[in-house]
Tab-separated table of C-alpha atoms and ligand atoms in Angstrom:
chain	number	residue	atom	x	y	z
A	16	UNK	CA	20.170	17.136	-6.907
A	17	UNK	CA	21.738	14.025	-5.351
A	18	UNK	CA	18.931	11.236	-5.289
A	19	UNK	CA	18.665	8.237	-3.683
A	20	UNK	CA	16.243	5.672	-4.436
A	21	UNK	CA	15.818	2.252	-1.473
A	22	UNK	CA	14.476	-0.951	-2.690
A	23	UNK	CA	15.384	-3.001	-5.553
A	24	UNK	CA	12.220	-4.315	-7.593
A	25	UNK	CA	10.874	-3.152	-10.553
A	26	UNK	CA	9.283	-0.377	-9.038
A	27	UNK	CA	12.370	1.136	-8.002
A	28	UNK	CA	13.625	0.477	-11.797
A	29	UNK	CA	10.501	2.370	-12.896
A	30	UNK	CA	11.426	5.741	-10.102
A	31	UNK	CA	14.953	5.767	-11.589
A	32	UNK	CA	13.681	5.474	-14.741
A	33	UNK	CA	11.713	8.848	-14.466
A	34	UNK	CA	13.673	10.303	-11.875
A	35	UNK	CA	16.893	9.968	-14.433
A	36	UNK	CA	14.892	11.781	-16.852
A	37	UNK	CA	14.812	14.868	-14.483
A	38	UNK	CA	16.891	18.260	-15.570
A	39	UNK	CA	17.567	18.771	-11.568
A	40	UNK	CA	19.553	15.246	-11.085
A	41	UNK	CA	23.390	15.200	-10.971
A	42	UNK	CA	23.731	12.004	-9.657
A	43	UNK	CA	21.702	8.459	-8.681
A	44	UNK	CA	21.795	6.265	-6.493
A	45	UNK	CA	19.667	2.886	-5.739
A	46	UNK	CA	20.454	0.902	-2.683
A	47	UNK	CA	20.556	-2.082	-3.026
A	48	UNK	CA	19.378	-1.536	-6.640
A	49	UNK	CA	18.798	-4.070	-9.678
A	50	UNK	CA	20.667	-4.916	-12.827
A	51	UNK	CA	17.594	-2.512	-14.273
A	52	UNK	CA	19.282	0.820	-11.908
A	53	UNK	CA	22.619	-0.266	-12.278
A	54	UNK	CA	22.494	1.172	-15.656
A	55	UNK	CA	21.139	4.354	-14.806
A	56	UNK	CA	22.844	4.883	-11.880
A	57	UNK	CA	25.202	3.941	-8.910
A	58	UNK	CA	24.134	0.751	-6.896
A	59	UNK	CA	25.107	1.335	-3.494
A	60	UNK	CA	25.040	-2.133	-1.288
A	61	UNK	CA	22.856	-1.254	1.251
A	62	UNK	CA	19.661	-3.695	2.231
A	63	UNK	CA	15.999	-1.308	2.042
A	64	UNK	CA	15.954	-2.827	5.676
A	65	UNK	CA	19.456	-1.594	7.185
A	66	UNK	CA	17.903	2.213	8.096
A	67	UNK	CA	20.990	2.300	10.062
A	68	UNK	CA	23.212	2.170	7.070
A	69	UNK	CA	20.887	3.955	4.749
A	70	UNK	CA	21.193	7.031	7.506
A	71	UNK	CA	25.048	7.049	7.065
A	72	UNK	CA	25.407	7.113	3.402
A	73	UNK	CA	23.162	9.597	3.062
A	74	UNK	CA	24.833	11.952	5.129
A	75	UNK	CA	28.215	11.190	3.970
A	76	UNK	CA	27.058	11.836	0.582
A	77	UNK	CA	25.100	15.014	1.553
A	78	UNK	CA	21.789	13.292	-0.834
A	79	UNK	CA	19.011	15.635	-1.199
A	80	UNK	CA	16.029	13.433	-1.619
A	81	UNK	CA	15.717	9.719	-0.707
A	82	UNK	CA	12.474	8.114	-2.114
A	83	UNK	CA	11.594	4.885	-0.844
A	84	UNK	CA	10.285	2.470	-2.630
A	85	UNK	CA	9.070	-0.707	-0.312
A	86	UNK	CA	6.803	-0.462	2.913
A	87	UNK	CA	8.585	-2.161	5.443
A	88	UNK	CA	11.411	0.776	6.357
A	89	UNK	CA	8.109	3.132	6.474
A	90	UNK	CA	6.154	1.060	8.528
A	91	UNK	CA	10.089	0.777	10.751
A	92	UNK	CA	10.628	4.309	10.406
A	93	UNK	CA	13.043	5.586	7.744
A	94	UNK	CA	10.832	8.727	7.720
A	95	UNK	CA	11.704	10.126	10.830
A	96	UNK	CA	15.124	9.047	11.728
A	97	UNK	CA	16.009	10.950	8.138
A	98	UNK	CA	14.142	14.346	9.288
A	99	UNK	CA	15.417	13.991	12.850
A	100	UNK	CA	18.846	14.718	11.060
A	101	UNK	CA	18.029	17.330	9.030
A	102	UNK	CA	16.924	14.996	5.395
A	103	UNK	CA	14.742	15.215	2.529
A	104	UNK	CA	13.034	12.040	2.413
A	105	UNK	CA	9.570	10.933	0.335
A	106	UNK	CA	7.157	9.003	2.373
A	107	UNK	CA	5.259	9.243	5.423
A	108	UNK	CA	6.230	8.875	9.141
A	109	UNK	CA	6.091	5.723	11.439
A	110	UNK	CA	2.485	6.905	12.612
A	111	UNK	CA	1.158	7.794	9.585
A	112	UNK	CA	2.631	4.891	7.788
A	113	UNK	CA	0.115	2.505	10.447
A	114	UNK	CA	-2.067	3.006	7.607
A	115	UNK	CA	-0.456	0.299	5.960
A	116	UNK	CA	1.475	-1.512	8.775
A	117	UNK	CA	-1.789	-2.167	10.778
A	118	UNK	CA	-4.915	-3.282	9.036
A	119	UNK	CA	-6.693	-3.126	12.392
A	120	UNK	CA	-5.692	0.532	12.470
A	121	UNK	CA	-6.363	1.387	8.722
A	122	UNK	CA	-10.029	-0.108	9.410
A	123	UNK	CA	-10.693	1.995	12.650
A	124	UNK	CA	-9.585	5.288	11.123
A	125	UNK	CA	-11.621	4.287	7.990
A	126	UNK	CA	-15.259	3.407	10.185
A	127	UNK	CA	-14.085	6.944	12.800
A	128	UNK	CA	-13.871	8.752	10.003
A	129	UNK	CA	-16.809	7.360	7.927
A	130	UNK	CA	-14.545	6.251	4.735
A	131	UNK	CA	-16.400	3.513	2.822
A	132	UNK	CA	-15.025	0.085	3.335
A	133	UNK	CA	-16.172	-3.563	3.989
A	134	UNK	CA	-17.734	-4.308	7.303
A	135	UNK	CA	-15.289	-5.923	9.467
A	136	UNK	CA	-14.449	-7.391	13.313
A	137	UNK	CA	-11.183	-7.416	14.668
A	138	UNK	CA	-9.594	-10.247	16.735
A	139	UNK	CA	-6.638	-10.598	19.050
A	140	UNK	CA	-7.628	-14.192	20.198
A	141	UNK	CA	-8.113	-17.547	18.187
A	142	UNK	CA	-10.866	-18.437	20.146
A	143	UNK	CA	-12.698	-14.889	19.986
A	144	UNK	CA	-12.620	-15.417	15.965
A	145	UNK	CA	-13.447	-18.894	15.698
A	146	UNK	CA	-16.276	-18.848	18.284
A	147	UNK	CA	-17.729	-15.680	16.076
A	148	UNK	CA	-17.039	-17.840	12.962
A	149	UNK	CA	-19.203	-20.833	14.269
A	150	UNK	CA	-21.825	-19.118	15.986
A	151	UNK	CA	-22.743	-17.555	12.130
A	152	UNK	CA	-21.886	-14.161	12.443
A	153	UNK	CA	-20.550	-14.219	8.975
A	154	UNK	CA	-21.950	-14.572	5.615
A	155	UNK	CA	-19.501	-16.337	3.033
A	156	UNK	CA	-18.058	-15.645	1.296
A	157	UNK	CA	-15.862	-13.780	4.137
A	158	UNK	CA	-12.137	-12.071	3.994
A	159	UNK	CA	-9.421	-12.771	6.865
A	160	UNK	CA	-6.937	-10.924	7.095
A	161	UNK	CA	-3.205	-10.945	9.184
A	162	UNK	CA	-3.441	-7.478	10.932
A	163	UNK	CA	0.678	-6.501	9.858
A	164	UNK	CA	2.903	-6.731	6.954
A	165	UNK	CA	2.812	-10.257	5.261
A	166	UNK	CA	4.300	-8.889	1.711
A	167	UNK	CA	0.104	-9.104	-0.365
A	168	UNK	CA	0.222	-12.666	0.736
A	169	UNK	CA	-1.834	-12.298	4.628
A	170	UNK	CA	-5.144	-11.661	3.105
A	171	UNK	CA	-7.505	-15.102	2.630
A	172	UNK	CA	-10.663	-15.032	0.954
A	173	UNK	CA	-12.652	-18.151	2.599
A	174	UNK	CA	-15.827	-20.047	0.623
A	175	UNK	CA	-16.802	-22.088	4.241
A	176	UNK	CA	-16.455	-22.469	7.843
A	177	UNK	CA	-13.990	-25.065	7.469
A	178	UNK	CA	-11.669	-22.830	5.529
A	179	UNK	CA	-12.355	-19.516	7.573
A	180	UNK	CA	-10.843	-21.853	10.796
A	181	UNK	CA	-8.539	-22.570	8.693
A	182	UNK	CA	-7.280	-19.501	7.774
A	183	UNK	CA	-7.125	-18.403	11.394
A	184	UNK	CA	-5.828	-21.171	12.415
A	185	UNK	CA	-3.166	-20.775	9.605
A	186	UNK	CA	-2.562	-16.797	10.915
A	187	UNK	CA	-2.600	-16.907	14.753
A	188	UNK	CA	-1.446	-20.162	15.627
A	189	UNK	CA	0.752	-21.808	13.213
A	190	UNK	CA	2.015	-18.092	12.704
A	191	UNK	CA	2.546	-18.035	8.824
A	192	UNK	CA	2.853	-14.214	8.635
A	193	UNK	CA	5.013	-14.023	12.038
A	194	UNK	CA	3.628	-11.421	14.150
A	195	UNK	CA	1.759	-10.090	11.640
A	196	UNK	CA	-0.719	-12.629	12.775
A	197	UNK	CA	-0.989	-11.066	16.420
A	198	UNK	CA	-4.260	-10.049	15.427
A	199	UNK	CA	-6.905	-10.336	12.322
A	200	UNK	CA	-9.302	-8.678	10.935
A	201	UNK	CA	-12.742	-10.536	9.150
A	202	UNK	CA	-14.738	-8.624	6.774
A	203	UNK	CA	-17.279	-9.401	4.234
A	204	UNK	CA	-16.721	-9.932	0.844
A	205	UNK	CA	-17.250	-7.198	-2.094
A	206	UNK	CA	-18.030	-7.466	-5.150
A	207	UNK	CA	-16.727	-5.299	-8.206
A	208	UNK	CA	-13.798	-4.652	-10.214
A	209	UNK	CA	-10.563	-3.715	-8.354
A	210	UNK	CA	-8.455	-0.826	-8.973
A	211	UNK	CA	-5.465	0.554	-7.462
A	212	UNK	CA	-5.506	4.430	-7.219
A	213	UNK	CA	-2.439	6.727	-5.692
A	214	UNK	CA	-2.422	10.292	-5.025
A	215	UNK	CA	0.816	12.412	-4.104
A	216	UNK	CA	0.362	14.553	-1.413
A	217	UNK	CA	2.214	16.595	1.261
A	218	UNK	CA	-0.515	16.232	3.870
A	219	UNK	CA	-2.616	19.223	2.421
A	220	UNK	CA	-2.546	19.401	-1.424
A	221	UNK	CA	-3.404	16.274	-3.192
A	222	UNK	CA	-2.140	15.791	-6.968
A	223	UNK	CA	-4.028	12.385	-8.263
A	224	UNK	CA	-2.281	10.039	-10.273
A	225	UNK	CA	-4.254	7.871	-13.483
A	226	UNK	CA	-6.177	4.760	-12.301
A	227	UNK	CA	-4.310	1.298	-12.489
A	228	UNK	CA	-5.332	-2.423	-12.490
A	229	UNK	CA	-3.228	-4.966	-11.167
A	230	UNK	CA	-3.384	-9.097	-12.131
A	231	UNK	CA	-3.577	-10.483	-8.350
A	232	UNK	CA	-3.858	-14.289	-8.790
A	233	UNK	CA	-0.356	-16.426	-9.366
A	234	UNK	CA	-2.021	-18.667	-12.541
A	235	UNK	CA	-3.406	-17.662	-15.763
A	236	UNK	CA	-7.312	-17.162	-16.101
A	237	UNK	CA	-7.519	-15.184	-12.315
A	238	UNK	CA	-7.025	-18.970	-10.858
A	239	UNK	CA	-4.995	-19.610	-7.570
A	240	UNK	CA	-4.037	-17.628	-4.328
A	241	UNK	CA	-3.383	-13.765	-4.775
A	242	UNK	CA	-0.156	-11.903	-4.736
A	243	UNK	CA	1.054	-8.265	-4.200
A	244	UNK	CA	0.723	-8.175	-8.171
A	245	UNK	CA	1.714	-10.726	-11.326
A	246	UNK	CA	1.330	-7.237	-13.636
A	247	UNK	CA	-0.391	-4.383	-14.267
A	248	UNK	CA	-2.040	-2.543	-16.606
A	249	UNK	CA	-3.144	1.808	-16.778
A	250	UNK	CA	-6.212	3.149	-18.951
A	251	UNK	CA	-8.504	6.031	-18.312
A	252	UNK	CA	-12.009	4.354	-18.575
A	253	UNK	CA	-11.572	1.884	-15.959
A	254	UNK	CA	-12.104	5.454	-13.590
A	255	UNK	CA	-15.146	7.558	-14.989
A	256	UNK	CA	-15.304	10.642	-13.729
A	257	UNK	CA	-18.112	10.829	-11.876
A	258	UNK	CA	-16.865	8.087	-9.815
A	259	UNK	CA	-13.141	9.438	-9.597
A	260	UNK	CA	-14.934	12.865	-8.111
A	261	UNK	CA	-16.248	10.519	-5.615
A	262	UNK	CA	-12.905	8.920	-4.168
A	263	UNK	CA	-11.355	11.716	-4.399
A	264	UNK	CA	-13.731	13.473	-2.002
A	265	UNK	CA	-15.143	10.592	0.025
A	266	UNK	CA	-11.745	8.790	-0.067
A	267	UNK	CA	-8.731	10.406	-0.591
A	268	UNK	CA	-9.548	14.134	1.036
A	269	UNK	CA	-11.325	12.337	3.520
A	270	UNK	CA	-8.089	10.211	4.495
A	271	UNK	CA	-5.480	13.077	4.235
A	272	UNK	CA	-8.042	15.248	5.878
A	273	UNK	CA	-8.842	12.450	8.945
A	274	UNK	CA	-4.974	11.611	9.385
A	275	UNK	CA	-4.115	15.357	9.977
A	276	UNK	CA	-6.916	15.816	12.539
A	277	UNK	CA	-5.755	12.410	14.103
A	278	UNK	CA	-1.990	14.256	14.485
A	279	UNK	CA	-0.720	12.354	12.273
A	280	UNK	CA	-0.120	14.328	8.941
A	281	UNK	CA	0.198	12.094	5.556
A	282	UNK	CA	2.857	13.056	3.631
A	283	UNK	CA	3.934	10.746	0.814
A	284	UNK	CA	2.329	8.518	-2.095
A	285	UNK	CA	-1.039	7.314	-0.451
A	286	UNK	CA	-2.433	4.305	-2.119
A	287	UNK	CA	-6.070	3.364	-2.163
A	288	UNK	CA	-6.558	-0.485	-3.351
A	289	UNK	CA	-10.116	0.056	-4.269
A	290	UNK	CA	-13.627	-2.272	-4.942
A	291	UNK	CA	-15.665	-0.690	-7.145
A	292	UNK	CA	-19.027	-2.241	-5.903
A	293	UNK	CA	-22.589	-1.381	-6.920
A	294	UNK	CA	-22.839	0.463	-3.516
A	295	UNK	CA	-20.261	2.461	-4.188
A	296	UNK	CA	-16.185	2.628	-4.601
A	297	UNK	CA	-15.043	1.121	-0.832
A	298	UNK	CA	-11.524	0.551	0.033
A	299	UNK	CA	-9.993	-2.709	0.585
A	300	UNK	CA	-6.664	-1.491	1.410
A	301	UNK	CA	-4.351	1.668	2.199
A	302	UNK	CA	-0.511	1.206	1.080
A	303	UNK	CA	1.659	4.091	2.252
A	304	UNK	CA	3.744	3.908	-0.992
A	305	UNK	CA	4.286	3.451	-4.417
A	306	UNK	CA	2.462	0.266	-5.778
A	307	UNK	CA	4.138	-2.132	-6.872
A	308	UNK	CA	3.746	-3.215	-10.230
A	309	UNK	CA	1.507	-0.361	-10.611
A	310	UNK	CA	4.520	1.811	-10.651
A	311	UNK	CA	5.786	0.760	-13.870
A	312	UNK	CA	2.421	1.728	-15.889
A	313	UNK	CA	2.067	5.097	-13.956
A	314	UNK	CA	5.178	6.854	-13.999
A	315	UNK	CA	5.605	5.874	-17.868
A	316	UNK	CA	2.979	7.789	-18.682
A	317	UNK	CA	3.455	11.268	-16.841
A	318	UNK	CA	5.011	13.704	-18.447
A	319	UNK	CA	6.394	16.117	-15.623
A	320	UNK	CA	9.236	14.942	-13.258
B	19	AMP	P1	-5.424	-6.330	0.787
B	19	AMP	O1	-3.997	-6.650	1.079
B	19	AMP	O2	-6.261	-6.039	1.971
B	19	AMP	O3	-5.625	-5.382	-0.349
B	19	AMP	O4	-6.001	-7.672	0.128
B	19	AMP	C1	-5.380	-8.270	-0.975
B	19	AMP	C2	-6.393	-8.590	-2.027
B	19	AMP	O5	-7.437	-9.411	-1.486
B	19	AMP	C3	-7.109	-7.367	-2.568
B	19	AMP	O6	-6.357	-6.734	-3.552
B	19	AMP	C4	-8.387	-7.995	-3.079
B	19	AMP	O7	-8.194	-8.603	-4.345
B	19	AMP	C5	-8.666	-9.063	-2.060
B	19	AMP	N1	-9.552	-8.564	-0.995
B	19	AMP	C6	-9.182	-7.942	0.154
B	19	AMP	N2	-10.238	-7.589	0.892
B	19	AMP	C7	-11.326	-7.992	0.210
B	19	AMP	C8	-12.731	-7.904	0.442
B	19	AMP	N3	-13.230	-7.365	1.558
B	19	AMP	N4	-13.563	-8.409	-0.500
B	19	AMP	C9	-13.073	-8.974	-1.624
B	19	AMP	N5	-11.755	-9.097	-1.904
B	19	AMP	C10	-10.884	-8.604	-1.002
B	20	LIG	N1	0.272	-4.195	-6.249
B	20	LIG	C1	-0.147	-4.044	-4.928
B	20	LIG	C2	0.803	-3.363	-4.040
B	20	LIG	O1	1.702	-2.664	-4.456
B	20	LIG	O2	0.643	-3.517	-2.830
């Protein structure tokens, strides 16, 4: 099999890694790739955000699978421009991939379809989240959130009034996250240890993957603002059982099961950011993809290809 592999992090390193490892490869290619690929298989210059371009080499070069790595040409549409010709490609379609492109949407599927997660608002207006915010219709700690893509970084976890303006403010008018800040969401704060949890699925069987931790805040000692991940770690007991029985029914199933009856079918890696709280395991976030650096702890320790 011809592969290709889009994105160029450490993640991507970490698919060509395994993928390389596979009996059914003849050839690899990463576009645009890393120094890390480069030595495992062809670089190809093509940005993860030229679809266009992506399209064309793939067809000249007759590749069999293309397995993207970042969100943003999900969330664009890789998906369906490559099955609209005819291409094997890994990862969900534009609709489905709303999971992770709109917050707003993630949360409204999650409270339709009764999939635990923090109570939340949504907001198109400044004014409709700030008057909410100062008539005390939140208890702080609170979360806003950017409803789009703002690369981990559109998520602000506020102590105050003052810094929950602030971090609208900061959203939907100075625009930070660009249009990502069209809307936001507000939710309460939970409580609990965090873990990252992806599933492979083609939109009716479900094959889990091991539990993962990531370290979100920039500094040492879990001080300063968070990021889409500083490192990442993958043991067994931070998931017991009886609690892994539970996402995977009231989470997981439930979310393949809800996007299908919603017409639109989740094929792809699904990606549950999770907060274990003493009420239960509640999602914080979906991700449509492979996390990333979650990646790099998972796939080195499965055994299959
Ligand atoms: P998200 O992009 O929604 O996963 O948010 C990024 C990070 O912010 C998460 O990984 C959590 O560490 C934190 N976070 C998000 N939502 C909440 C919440 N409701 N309560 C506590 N922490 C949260
Ligand atoms: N590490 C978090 C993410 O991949 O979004």
């Amino acid at each position: 099999m011809k592969v290709l592999i889009v994105g160029s992090g450490g993640r991507e390193h970490t698919l060509a890694w395994k993928i390389h490892q596979s009996p059914h490869l003849t050839q690899l290619y990463c576009a645009p790739g890393n120094p890390g690929t480069a030595q495992l298989g062809d670089n190809i210059p093509i940005a993860a955000s030229d679809l266009e371009g992506l399209l064309e080499f793939s067809q000249q070069n007759q590749i069999d699978l293309t397995i993207v790595g970042p969100e943003a040409p999900l969330v664009n549409g890789i998906v369906d421009r490559y099955e609209a010709v005819g291409l094997k490609v890994a990862g969900p379609s534009q609709n489905a991939a709303q999971l992770e492109g709109s917050k707003v949407f993630a949360k409204d599927f999650m409270q339709r379809h009764k999939i635990p997660t923090a109570h939340y608002q949504t907001y198109s207006s400044t004014s409709a989240a700030e008057l909410a915010l100062c008539r005390g219709e939140y208890k702080f700690p609170l979360v806003v959130k950017a409803d789009g893509l703002a690369a981990g970084k559109g998520v602000l976890i506020c102590q105050n009034l003052t810094e929950s303006l602030d971090a609208v403010s900061l959203i939907m008018e100075k625009r930070e996250f660009g249009k990502a800040g069209d809307r936001v969401v507000i939710e309460e704060f939970l409580e609990g240890e965090e873990l990252s949890f992806m599933v492979f699925t083609d939109g009716t069987r479900i094959l889990p993957m091991v539990p993962s931790q990531d370290h979100k805040t920039i500094y040492e000692e879990d001080m300063g603002p968070n990021t889409g991940g500083m490192g990442a770690y993958s043991v067994d007991w931070i998931l017991d059982q009886k609690i892994r029985r539970q996402v995977m029914k009231e989470i997981i199933e439930a979310t393949i099961q809800g996007m299908a009856s919603d017409g639109h079918p989740f094929a792809g890696v699904l990606y549950a950011g999770l907060m274990l709280t003493s009420d239960g395991p509640k999602v914080l976030e979906f991700n449509v993809r492979f996390g990333d650096p979650e990646t790099q702890v998972i796939l080195t320790r499965l055994n299959s290809d």
